[in-house]
PDB file of C-alpha atoms in Angstrom:
ATOM      1  CA  MET A   1      67.306-157.102 -73.937  1.00  0.00           C
ATOM      2  CA  LYS A   2      67.048-154.393 -71.337  1.00  0.00           C
ATOM      3  CA  LYS A   3      70.249-152.415 -71.310  1.00  0.00           C
ATOM      4  CA  ASP A   4      70.817-152.826 -67.586  1.00  0.00           C
ATOM      5  CA  THR A   5      70.441-156.635 -67.430  1.00  0.00           C
ATOM      6  CA  LEU A   6      74.139-157.172 -68.053  1.00  0.00           C
ATOM      7  CA  GLN A   7      74.992-154.548 -65.453  1.00  0.00           C
ATOM      8  CA  GLU A   8      72.625-156.246 -62.998  1.00  0.00           C
ATOM      9  CA  PHE A   9      74.241-159.592 -63.845  1.00  0.00           C
ATOM     10  CA  ASP A  10      77.682-158.144 -63.128  1.00  0.00           C
ATOM     11  CA  GLU A  11      76.522-156.631 -59.828  1.00  0.00           C
ATOM     12  CA  VAL A  12      75.044-159.922 -58.639  1.00  0.00           C
ATOM     13  CA  ILE A  13      78.086-161.902 -59.795  1.00  0.00           C
ATOM     14  CA  SER A  14      80.343-159.523 -57.918  1.00  0.00           C
ATOM     15  CA  ILE A  15      78.487-160.409 -54.700  1.00  0.00           C
ATOM     16  CA  CYS A  16      78.582-164.147 -55.470  1.00  0.00           C
ATOM     17  CA  ARG A  17      82.250-164.151 -56.472  1.00  0.00           C
ATOM     18  CA  ASN A  18      83.248-162.100 -53.440  1.00  0.00           C
ATOM     19  CA  LEU A  19      81.624-164.661 -51.138  1.00  0.00           C
ATOM     20  CA  PHE A  20      83.161-167.542 -53.115  1.00  0.00           C
ATOM     21  CA  VAL A  21      86.670-166.071 -52.731  1.00  0.00           C
ATOM     22  CA  LYS A  22      86.177-165.374 -49.004  1.00  0.00           C
ATOM     23  CA  LYS A  23      84.949-168.926 -48.391  1.00  0.00           C
ATOM     24  CA  MET A  24      87.876-170.271 -50.402  1.00  0.00           C
ATOM     25  CA  HIS A  25      90.144-168.316 -48.055  1.00  0.00           C
ATOM     26  CA  ASP A  26      88.393-169.758 -44.982  1.00  0.00           C
ATOM     27  CA  TYR A  27      87.921-173.347 -46.194  1.00  0.00           C
ATOM     28  CA  GLY A  28      90.538-173.725 -48.904  1.00  0.00           C
ATOM     29  CA  LEU A  29      89.619-176.001 -51.776  1.00  0.00           C
ATOM     30  CA  SER A  30      87.937-178.610 -49.570  1.00  0.00           C
ATOM     31  CA  TRP A  31      84.918-178.705 -51.927  1.00  0.00           C
ATOM     32  CA  ARG A  32      87.163-180.129 -54.671  1.00  0.00           C
ATOM     33  CA  ILE A  33      86.705-183.624 -53.182  1.00  0.00           C
ATOM     34  CA  LEU A  34      82.961-183.476 -53.884  1.00  0.00           C
ATOM     35  CA  ARG A  35      81.639-185.500 -56.772  1.00  0.00           C
ATOM     36  CA  PRO A  36      79.247-183.661 -59.088  1.00  0.00           C
ATOM     37  CA  THR A  37      76.382-185.763 -57.682  1.00  0.00           C
ATOM     38  CA  SER A  38      77.115-184.428 -54.193  1.00  0.00           C
ATOM     39  CA  LEU A  39      77.060-180.861 -55.479  1.00  0.00           C
ATOM     40  CA  THR A  40      73.742-181.603 -57.199  1.00  0.00           C
ATOM     41  CA  ASP A  41      72.361-182.674 -53.839  1.00  0.00           C
ATOM     42  CA  LEU A  42      73.702-179.543 -52.119  1.00  0.00           C
ATOM     43  CA  ILE A  43      72.008-177.335 -54.714  1.00  0.00           C
ATOM     44  CA  TYR A  44      68.819-179.376 -54.332  1.00  0.00           C
ATOM     45  CA  ILE A  45      68.818-178.806 -50.561  1.00  0.00           C
ATOM     46  CA  LYS A  46      69.124-175.032 -51.053  1.00  0.00           C
ATOM     47  CA  ALA A  47      66.377-174.922 -53.699  1.00  0.00           C
ATOM     48  CA  GLN A  48      64.076-177.118 -51.614  1.00  0.00           C
ATOM     49  CA  ARG A  49      64.614-174.827 -48.600  1.00  0.00           C
ATOM     50  CA  ILE A  50      63.673-171.806 -50.719  1.00  0.00           C
ATOM     51  CA  LYS A  51      60.489-173.566 -51.857  1.00  0.00           C
ATOM     52  CA  SER A  52      59.658-174.536 -48.281  1.00  0.00           C
ATOM     53  CA  ILE A  53      60.064-170.928 -47.095  1.00  0.00           C
ATOM     54  CA  GLU A  54      57.986-169.647 -50.013  1.00  0.00           C
ATOM     55  CA  GLU A  55      55.178-172.074 -49.180  1.00  0.00           C
ATOM     56  CA  LYS A  56      55.260-171.585 -45.401  1.00  0.00           C
ATOM     57  CA  GLY A  57      55.730-167.837 -45.559  1.00  0.00           C
ATOM     58  CA  CYS A  58      58.269-167.940 -42.740  1.00  0.00           C
ATOM     59  CA  GLN A  59      61.584-169.477 -41.805  1.00  0.00           C
ATOM     60  CA  ALA A  60      63.201-170.873 -38.672  1.00  0.00           C
ATOM     61  CA  VAL A  61      66.871-170.447 -39.700  1.00  0.00           C
ATOM     62  CA  ALA A  62      68.317-166.953 -40.132  1.00  0.00           C
ATOM     63  CA  ASP A  63      69.869-167.459 -43.608  1.00  0.00           C
ATOM     64  CA  ASP A  64      67.615-165.609 -46.029  1.00  0.00           C
ATOM     65  CA  ILE A  65      66.462-166.671 -49.492  1.00  0.00           C
ATOM     66  CA  TYR A  66      68.899-164.234 -51.103  1.00  0.00           C
ATOM     67  CA  SER A  67      71.823-166.083 -49.484  1.00  0.00           C
ATOM     68  CA  GLU A  68      70.435-169.409 -50.673  1.00  0.00           C
ATOM     69  CA  PHE A  69      70.320-168.202 -54.286  1.00  0.00           C
ATOM     70  CA  ILE A  70      73.938-167.018 -53.949  1.00  0.00           C
ATOM     71  CA  GLY A  71      74.775-170.525 -52.751  1.00  0.00           C
ATOM     72  CA  ILE A  72      73.034-172.018 -55.784  1.00  0.00           C
ATOM     73  CA  VAL A  73      75.044-169.771 -58.121  1.00  0.00           C
ATOM     74  CA  ASN A  74      78.338-170.694 -56.485  1.00  0.00           C
ATOM     75  CA  TYR A  75      77.554-174.410 -56.250  1.00  0.00           C
ATOM     76  CA  ALA A  76      76.540-174.404 -59.931  1.00  0.00           C
ATOM     77  CA  VAL A  77      79.939-172.962 -60.855  1.00  0.00           C
ATOM     78  CA  MET A  78      81.680-175.499 -58.609  1.00  0.00           C
ATOM     79  CA  THR A  79      79.738-178.253 -60.356  1.00  0.00           C
ATOM     80  CA  GLN A  80      80.841-177.031 -63.784  1.00  0.00           C
ATOM     81  CA  ILE A  81      84.445-177.084 -62.561  1.00  0.00           C
ATOM     82  CA  GLN A  82      84.028-180.613 -61.186  1.00  0.00           C
ATOM     83  CA  LEU A  83      82.351-181.853 -64.376  1.00  0.00           C
ATOM     84  CA  ALA A  84      85.196-180.513 -66.504  1.00  0.00           C
ATOM     85  CA  HIS A  85      88.161-181.209 -64.219  1.00  0.00           C
ATOM     86  CA  GLY A  86      86.970-184.026 -61.975  1.00  0.00           C
ATOM     87  CA  ALA A  87      86.931-184.299 -58.226  1.00  0.00           C
ATOM     88  CA  CYS A  88      90.293-184.547 -56.516  1.00  0.00           C
ATOM     89  CA  SER A  89      91.523-186.729 -53.720  1.00  0.00           C
ATOM     90  CA  ILE A  90      92.185-185.409 -50.234  1.00  0.00           C
ATOM     91  CA  GLY A  91      95.464-183.505 -50.149  1.00  0.00           C
ATOM     92  CA  ASP A  92      95.565-182.965 -53.926  1.00  0.00           C
ATOM     93  CA  THR A  93      97.220-179.640 -54.768  1.00  0.00           C
ATOM     94  CA  THR A  94      96.680-179.677 -58.540  1.00  0.00           C
ATOM     95  CA  TYR A  95      94.929-176.307 -58.484  1.00  0.00           C
ATOM     96  CA  THR A  96      95.702-173.145 -56.579  1.00  0.00           C
ATOM     97  CA  PRO A  97      93.020-170.762 -55.318  1.00  0.00           C
ATOM     98  CA  ASN A  98      94.051-168.337 -58.065  1.00  0.00           C
ATOM     99  CA  GLN A  99      93.556-170.997 -60.741  1.00  0.00           C
ATOM    100  CA  ILE A 100      90.154-171.874 -59.298  1.00  0.00           C
ATOM    101  CA  SER A 101      89.199-168.178 -59.311  1.00  0.00           C
ATOM    102  CA  ASN A 102      90.147-168.034 -62.990  1.00  0.00           C
ATOM    103  CA  LEU A 103      88.018-171.121 -63.687  1.00  0.00           C
ATOM    104  CA  TYR A 104      85.155-169.505 -61.765  1.00  0.00           C
ATOM    105  CA  ASP A 105      85.417-166.450 -64.030  1.00  0.00           C
ATOM    106  CA  GLU A 106      85.524-168.649 -67.145  1.00  0.00           C
ATOM    107  CA  TYR A 107      82.329-170.517 -66.254  1.00  0.00           C
ATOM    108  CA  VAL A 108      80.581-167.297 -65.239  1.00  0.00           C
ATOM    109  CA  GLN A 109      81.453-165.805 -68.638  1.00  0.00           C
ATOM    110  CA  ASN A 110      80.060-168.915 -70.361  1.00  0.00           C
ATOM    111  CA  ALA A 111      76.828-168.540 -68.388  1.00  0.00           C
ATOM    112  CA  LYS A 112      76.668-164.829 -69.208  1.00  0.00           C
ATOM    113  CA  ASN A 113      77.064-165.557 -72.920  1.00  0.00           C
ATOM    114  CA  LEU A 114      74.241-168.096 -72.705  1.00  0.00           C
ATOM    115  CA  LEU A 115      72.082-165.558 -70.860  1.00  0.00           C
ATOM    116  CA  ILE A 116      72.692-162.984 -73.606  1.00  0.00           C
ATOM    117  CA  ASN A 117      71.676-165.446 -76.321  1.00  0.00           C
ATOM    118  CA  LYS A 118      68.605-166.732 -74.506  1.00  0.00           C
ATOM    119  CA  ASN A 119      67.485-163.223 -73.528  1.00  0.00           C
ATOM    120  CA  HIS A 120      67.668-162.312 -77.212  1.00  0.00           C
ATOM    121  CA  ASP A 121      65.317-165.152 -78.140  1.00  0.00           C
ATOM    122  CA  TYR A 122      63.041-165.069 -75.089  1.00  0.00           C
ATOM    123  CA  ASP A 123      62.988-161.269 -74.764  1.00  0.00           C
ATOM    124  CA  GLU A 124      63.626-161.383 -71.013  1.00  0.00           C
ATOM    125  CA  ALA A 125      60.485-163.368 -70.225  1.00  0.00           C
ATOM    126  CA  TRP A 126      62.065-164.245 -66.861  1.00  0.00           C
ATOM    127  CA  ARG A 127      61.293-160.723 -65.651  1.00  0.00           C
ATOM    128  CA  ASN A 128      57.590-161.584 -65.762  1.00  0.00           C
ATOM    129  CA  MET A 129      57.921-164.943 -64.031  1.00  0.00           C
ATOM    130  CA  ARG A 130      56.728-165.409 -60.485  1.00  0.00           C
ATOM    131  CA  MET A 131      59.573-165.923 -58.027  1.00  0.00           C
ATOM    132  CA  THR A 132      58.002-169.240 -57.047  1.00  0.00           C
ATOM    133  CA  SER A 133      58.172-170.337 -60.696  1.00  0.00           C
ATOM    134  CA  ILE A 134      61.889-169.547 -60.814  1.00  0.00           C
ATOM    135  CA  THR A 135      62.364-171.770 -57.754  1.00  0.00           C
ATOM    136  CA  ASP A 136      60.272-174.521 -59.357  1.00  0.00           C
ATOM    137  CA  VAL A 137      62.260-174.365 -62.611  1.00  0.00           C
ATOM    138  CA  ILE A 138      65.504-174.736 -60.650  1.00  0.00           C
ATOM    139  CA  LEU A 139      64.073-177.742 -58.802  1.00  0.00           C
ATOM    140  CA  MET A 140      62.793-179.281 -62.051  1.00  0.00           C
ATOM    141  CA  LYS A 141      66.214-178.884 -63.661  1.00  0.00           C
ATOM    142  CA  LEU A 142      67.810-180.491 -60.593  1.00  0.00           C
ATOM    143  CA  LEU A 143      65.452-183.461 -60.874  1.00  0.00           C
ATOM    144  CA  ARG A 144      66.416-183.756 -64.545  1.00  0.00           C
ATOM    145  CA  VAL A 145      70.088-183.656 -63.576  1.00  0.00           C
ATOM    146  CA  LYS A 146      69.571-186.352 -60.941  1.00  0.00           C
ATOM    147  CA  GLN A 147      67.871-188.553 -63.553  1.00  0.00           C
ATOM    148  CA  ILE A 148      70.724-188.036 -66.033  1.00  0.00           C
ATOM    149  CA  GLU A 149      73.261-188.758 -63.265  1.00  0.00           C
ATOM    150  CA  ASP A 150      71.347-191.931 -62.350  1.00  0.00           C
ATOM    151  CA  ASN A 151      71.505-192.914 -66.050  1.00  0.00           C
ATOM    152  CA  ASN A 152      75.329-192.719 -65.956  1.00  0.00           C
ATOM    153  CA  GLN A 153      75.202-189.296 -67.642  1.00  0.00           C
ATOM    154  CA  GLN A 154      73.597-190.805 -70.738  1.00  0.00           C
ATOM    155  CA  SER A 155      70.627-189.124 -72.358  1.00  0.00           C
ATOM    156  CA  LEU A 156      68.902-189.990 -75.608  1.00  0.00           C
ATOM    157  CA  VAL A 157      67.731-186.557 -76.756  1.00  0.00           C
ATOM    158  CA  SER A 158      68.157-184.209 -73.803  1.00  0.00           C
ATOM    159  CA  GLU A 159      70.746-181.590 -72.977  1.00  0.00           C
ATOM    160  CA  GLY A 160      73.694-182.749 -70.925  1.00  0.00           C
ATOM    161  CA  LEU A 161      74.553-181.943 -67.351  1.00  0.00           C
ATOM    162  CA  ASP A 162      76.537-178.812 -68.138  1.00  0.00           C
ATOM    163  CA  ALA A 163      73.627-177.189 -70.002  1.00  0.00           C
ATOM    164  CA  ASN A 164      71.303-177.863 -67.072  1.00  0.00           C
ATOM    165  CA  PHE A 165      73.766-176.387 -64.587  1.00  0.00           C
ATOM    166  CA  TYR A 166      74.165-173.260 -66.735  1.00  0.00           C
ATOM    167  CA  ASP A 167      70.371-172.909 -66.706  1.00  0.00           C
ATOM    168  CA  ILE A 168      70.249-173.422 -62.930  1.00  0.00           C
ATOM    169  CA  PHE A 169      72.976-170.800 -62.561  1.00  0.00           C
ATOM    170  CA  ASN A 170      71.132-168.290 -64.732  1.00  0.00           C
ATOM    171  CA  TYR A 171      67.764-168.829 -63.045  1.00  0.00           C
ATOM    172  CA  ALA A 172      69.438-168.211 -59.680  1.00  0.00           C
ATOM    173  CA  ILE A 173      70.958-165.023 -61.145  1.00  0.00           C
ATOM    174  CA  PHE A 174      67.488-163.978 -62.322  1.00  0.00           C
ATOM    175  CA  ALA A 175      66.144-164.546 -58.815  1.00  0.00           C
ATOM    176  CA  LEU A 176      68.917-162.433 -57.290  1.00  0.00           C
ATOM    177  CA  ILE A 177      68.283-159.623 -59.781  1.00  0.00           C
ATOM    178  CA  ARG A 178      64.560-159.738 -59.031  1.00  0.00           C
ATOM    179  CA  LEU A 179      65.197-159.760 -55.281  1.00  0.00           C
ATOM    180  CA  ASN A 180      67.480-156.735 -55.694  1.00  0.00           C
ATOM    181  CA  GLU A 181      64.686-154.945 -57.578  1.00  0.00           C
ATOM    182  CA  THR A 182      62.276-155.727 -54.745  1.00  0.00           C
ATOM    183  CA  LYS A 183      64.732-154.322 -52.197  1.00  0.00           C
ATOM    184  CA  HIS A 184      64.991-151.065 -54.148  1.00  0.00           C
ATOM    185  CA  GLU A 185      61.206-150.812 -54.489  1.00  0.00           C
ATOM    186  CA  THR A 186      60.711-151.050 -50.713  1.00  0.00           C
ATOM    187  CA  ILE A 187      63.396-148.507 -49.828  1.00  0.00           C
TER     188      ILE A 187
END
């Protein structure tokens, strides 16, 4: 594994977490009422928008692809929290923002550990992937998730929902790292 991958991971996560905390300040924990299936759909919308922009070569809304990948990272963490702790009812105060931030950090660390293990085996093959392939893999994993959700979370031989969301998270991290590299190359 390249020595700086973990540093790049940490830099990207710092940006994602910072936005997550700021939005939690602005909106509170309103997302906690979302069922995991709703979060799946929100991630799907972001990934489909990225694919649409990639194919059209232009966009009509100001939010850039980088921001969409940050959204995918943060929604993937939210989904892991919802899968493990369940959605809450309106007005539920079971968790504080500080507790949610700690859960965010826990799921990010789990994803980072998975990234370390997979990078060991795959020798950072993601660095040679086309950006469009990263988008397609995220969309494919989302379609898998939707199928598993439609099967009442039952699968015969496939990974569960959490494994797919960790993969979605890490592919979005890869995209952000690659986009950061592109920014530095053009400066």
